[in-house]
PDB file of C-alpha atoms in Angstrom:
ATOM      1  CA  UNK A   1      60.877 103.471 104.388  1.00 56.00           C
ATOM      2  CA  UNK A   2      57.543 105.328 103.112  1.00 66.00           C
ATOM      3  CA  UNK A   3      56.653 106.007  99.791  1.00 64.00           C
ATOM      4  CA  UNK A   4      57.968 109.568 100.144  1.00 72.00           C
ATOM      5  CA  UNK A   5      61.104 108.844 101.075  1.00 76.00           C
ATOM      6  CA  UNK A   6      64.004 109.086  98.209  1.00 78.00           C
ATOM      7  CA  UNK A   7      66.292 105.986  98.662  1.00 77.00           C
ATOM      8  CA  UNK A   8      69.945 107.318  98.333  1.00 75.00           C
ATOM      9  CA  UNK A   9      71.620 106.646  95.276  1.00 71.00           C
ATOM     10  CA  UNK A  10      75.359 105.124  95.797  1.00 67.00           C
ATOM     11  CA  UNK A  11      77.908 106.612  92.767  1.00 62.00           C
ATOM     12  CA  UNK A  12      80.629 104.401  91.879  1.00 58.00           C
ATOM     13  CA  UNK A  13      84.180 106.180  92.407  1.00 54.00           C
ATOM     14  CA  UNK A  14      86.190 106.244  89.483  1.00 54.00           C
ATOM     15  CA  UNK A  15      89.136 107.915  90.548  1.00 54.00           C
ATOM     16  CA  UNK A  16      89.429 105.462  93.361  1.00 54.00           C
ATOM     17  CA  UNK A  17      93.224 104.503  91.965  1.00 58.00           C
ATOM     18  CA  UNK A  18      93.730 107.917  90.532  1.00 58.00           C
ATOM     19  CA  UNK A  19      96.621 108.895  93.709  1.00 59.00           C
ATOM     20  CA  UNK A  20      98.907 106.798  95.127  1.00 60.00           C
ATOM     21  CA  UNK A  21      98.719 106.550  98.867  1.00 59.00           C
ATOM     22  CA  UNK A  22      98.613 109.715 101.318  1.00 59.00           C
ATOM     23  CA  UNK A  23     101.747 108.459 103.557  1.00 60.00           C
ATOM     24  CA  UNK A  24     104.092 111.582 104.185  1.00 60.00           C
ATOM     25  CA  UNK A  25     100.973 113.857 104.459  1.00 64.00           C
ATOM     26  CA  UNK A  26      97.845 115.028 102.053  1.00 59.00           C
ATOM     27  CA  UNK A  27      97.889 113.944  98.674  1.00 58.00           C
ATOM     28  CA  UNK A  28      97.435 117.210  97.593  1.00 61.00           C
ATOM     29  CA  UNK A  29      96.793 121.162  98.455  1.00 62.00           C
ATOM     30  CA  UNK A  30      92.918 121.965  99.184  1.00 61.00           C
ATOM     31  CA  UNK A  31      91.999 125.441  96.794  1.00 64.00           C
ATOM     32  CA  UNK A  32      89.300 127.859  97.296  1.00 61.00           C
ATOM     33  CA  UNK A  33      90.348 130.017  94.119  1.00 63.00           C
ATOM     34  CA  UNK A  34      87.245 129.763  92.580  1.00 62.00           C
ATOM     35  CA  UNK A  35      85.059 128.284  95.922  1.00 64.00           C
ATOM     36  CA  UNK A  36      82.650 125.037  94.786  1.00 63.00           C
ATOM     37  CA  UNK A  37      79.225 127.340  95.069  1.00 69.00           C
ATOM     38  CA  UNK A  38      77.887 130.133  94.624  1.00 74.00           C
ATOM     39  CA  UNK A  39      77.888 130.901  98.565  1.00 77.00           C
ATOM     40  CA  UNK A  40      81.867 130.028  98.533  1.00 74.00           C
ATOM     41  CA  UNK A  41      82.879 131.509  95.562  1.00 73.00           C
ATOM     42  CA  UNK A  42      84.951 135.046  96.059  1.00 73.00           C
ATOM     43  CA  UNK A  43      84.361 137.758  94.365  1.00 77.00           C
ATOM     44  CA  UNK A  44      87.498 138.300  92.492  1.00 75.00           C
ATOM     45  CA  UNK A  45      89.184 135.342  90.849  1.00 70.00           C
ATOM     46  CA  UNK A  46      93.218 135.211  91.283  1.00 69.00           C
ATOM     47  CA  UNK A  47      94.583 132.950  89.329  1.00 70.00           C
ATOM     48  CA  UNK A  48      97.805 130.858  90.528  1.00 71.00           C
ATOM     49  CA  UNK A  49     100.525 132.256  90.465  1.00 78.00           C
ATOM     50  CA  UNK A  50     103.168 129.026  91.833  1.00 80.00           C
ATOM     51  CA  UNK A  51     106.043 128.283  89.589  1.00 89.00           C
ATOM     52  CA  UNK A  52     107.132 124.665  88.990  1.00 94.00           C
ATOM     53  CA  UNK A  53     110.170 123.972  90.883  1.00 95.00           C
ATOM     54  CA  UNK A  54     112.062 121.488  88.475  1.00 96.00           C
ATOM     55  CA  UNK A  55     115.225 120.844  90.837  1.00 97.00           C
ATOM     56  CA  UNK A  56     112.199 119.339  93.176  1.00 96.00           C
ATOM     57  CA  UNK A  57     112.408 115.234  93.451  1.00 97.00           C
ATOM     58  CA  UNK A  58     108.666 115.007  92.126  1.00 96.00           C
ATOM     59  CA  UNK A  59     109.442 116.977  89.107  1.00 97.00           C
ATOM     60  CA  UNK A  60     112.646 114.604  88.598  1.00 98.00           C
ATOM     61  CA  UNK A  61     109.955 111.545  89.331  1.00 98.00           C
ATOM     62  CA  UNK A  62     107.315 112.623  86.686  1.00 97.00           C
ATOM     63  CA  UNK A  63     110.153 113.175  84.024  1.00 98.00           C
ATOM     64  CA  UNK A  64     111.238 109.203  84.750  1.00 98.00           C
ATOM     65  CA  UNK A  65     107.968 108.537  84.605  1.00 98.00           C
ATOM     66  CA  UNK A  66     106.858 110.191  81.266  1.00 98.00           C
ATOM     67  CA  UNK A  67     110.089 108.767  79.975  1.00 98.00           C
ATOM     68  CA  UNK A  68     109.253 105.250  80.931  1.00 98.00           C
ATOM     69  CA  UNK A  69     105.414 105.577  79.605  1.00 97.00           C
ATOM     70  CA  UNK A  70     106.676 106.392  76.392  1.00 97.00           C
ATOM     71  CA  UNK A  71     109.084 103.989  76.221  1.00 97.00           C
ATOM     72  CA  UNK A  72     107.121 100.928  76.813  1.00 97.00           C
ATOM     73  CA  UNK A  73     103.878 102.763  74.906  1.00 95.00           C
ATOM     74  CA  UNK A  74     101.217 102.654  77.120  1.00 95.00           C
ATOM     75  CA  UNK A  75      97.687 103.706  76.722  1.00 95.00           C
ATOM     76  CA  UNK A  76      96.865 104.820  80.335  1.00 93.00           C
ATOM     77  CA  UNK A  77      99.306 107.062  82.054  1.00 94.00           C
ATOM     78  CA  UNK A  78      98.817 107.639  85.664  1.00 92.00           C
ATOM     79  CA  UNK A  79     101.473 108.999  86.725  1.00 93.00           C
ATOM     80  CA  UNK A  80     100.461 110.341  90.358  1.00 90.00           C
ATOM     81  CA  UNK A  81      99.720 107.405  91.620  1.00 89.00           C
ATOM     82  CA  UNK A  82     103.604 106.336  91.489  1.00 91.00           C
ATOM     83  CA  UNK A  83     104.425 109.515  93.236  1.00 91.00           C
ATOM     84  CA  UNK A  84     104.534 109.829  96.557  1.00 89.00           C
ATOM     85  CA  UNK A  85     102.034 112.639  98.333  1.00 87.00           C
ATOM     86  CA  UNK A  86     105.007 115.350  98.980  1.00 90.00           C
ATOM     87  CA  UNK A  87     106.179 114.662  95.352  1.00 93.00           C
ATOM     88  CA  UNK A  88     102.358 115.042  94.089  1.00 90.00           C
ATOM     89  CA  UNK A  89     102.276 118.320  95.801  1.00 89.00           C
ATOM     90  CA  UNK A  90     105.313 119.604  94.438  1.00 92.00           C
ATOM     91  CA  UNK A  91     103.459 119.727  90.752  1.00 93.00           C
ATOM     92  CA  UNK A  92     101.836 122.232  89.603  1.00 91.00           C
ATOM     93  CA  UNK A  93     102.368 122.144  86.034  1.00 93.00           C
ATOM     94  CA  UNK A  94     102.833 119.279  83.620  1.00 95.00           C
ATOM     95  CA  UNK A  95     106.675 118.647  81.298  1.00 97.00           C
ATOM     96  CA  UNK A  96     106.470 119.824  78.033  1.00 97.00           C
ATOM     97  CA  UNK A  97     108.381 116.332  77.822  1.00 97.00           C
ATOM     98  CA  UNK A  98     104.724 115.112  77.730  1.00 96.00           C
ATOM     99  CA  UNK A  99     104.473 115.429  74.115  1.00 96.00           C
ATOM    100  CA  UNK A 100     106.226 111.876  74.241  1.00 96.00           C
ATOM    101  CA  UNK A 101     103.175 110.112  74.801  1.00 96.00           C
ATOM    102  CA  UNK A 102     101.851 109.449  71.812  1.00 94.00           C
ATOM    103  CA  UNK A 103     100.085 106.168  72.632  1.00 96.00           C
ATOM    104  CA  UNK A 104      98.153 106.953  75.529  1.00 95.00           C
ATOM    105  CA  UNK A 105      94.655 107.340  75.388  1.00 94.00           C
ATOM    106  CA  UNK A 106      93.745 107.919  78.694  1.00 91.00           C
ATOM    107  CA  UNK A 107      95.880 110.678  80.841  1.00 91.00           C
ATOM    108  CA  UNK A 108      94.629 110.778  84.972  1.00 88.00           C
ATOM    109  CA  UNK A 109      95.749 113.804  87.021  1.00 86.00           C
ATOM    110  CA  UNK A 110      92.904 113.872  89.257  1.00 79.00           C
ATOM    111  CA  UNK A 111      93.994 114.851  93.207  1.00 74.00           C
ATOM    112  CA  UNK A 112      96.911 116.899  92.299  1.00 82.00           C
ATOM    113  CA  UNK A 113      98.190 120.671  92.254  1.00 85.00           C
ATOM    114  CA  UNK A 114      98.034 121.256  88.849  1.00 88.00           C
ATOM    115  CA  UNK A 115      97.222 124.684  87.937  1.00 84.00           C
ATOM    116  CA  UNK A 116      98.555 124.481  84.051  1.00 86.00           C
ATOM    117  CA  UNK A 117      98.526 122.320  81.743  1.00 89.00           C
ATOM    118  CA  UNK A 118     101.055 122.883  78.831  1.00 92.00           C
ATOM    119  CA  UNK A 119     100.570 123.454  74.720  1.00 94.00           C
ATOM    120  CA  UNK A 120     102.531 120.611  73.822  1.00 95.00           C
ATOM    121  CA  UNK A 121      99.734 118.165  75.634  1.00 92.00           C
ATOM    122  CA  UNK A 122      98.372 119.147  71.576  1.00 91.00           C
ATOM    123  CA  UNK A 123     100.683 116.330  70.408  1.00 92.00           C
ATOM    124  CA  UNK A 124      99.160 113.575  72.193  1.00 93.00           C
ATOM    125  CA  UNK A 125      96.884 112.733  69.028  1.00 91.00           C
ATOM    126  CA  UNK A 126      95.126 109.473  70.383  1.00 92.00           C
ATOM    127  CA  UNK A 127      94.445 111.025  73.797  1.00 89.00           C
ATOM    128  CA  UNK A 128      90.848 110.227  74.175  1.00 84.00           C
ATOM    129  CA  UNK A 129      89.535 110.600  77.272  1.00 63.00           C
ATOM    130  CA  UNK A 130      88.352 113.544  79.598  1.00 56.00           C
ATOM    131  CA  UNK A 131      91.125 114.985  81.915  1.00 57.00           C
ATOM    132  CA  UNK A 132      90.224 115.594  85.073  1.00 53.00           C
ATOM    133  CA  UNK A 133      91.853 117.526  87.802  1.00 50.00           C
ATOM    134  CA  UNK A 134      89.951 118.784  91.497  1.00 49.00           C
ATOM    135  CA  UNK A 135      90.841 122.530  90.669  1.00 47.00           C
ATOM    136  CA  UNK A 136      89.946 123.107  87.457  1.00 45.00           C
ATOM    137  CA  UNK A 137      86.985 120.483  86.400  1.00 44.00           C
ATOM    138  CA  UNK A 138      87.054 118.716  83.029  1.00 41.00           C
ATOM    139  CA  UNK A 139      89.839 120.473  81.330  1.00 43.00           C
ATOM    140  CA  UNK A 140      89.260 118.533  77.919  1.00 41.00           C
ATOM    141  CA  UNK A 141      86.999 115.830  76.705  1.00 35.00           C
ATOM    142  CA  UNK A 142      87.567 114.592  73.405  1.00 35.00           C
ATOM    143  CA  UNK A 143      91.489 115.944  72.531  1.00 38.00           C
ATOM    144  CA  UNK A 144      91.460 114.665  68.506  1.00 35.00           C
TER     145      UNK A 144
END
């Protein structure tokens, strides 16, 4: 390598144990809503218009799941990585039942559906850092 050349720079991946694993298909939906540049992005914005299904066994799964994290009062929830990859594409919006989780600091939903996240996410007071989701970006940094 010359002096001209740029060596590459390798970045760490930190949501390498964000999903759980992609058996039963892809972990999630790919959207171009909003395209990733300016070449890709269209020229009206629609927002999403999916409904959360709560009879579907994913929704039933993240209840248990927010149910459990606040029970035992953990600081990190992950909860997609428990779910399998149809039941992480069956949500698209997070339980107001998340309000439970008063003790976690750190929330992951990156590699899923989501498309809203719900007032009562307000309530989790020591939430502390940035959720992150492939659709919409950082939607929140420091919550309190």
């Amino acid at each position: 390598m010359d002096a001209n050349e740029i060596t590459p720079h390798l970045l760490p991946n930190r949501f390498a144990d964000a999903v759980g694993p992609n058996a039963g298909g892809p972990a999630r939906d790919h959207c171009r809503c909003v395209g990733h540049s300016v070449a890709t992005r269209p020229n009206n914005v629609v927002f999403h218009a999916d409904r959360q299904d709560t009879e579907a066994a994913g929704w039933r799964h993240l209840l248990a799941l927010i149910d459990e994290a606040a029970a035992d009062g953990r600081t990190v929830f992950k909860p997609f990585v428990e779910l399998s990859a149809p039941e992480r594409r069956q949500i698209v919006t997070l339980p107001a039942t998340i309000a439970k989780l008063i003790a976690v600091k750190r929330l992951v939903l990156y590699g899923t559906n989501l498309v809203r996240i719900p007032p009562e996410i307000g309530s989790m007071t020591t939430l502390r850092s940035s959720i992150r989701t492939p659709r919409t970006g950082c939607i929140g940094t420091r919550m309190s």
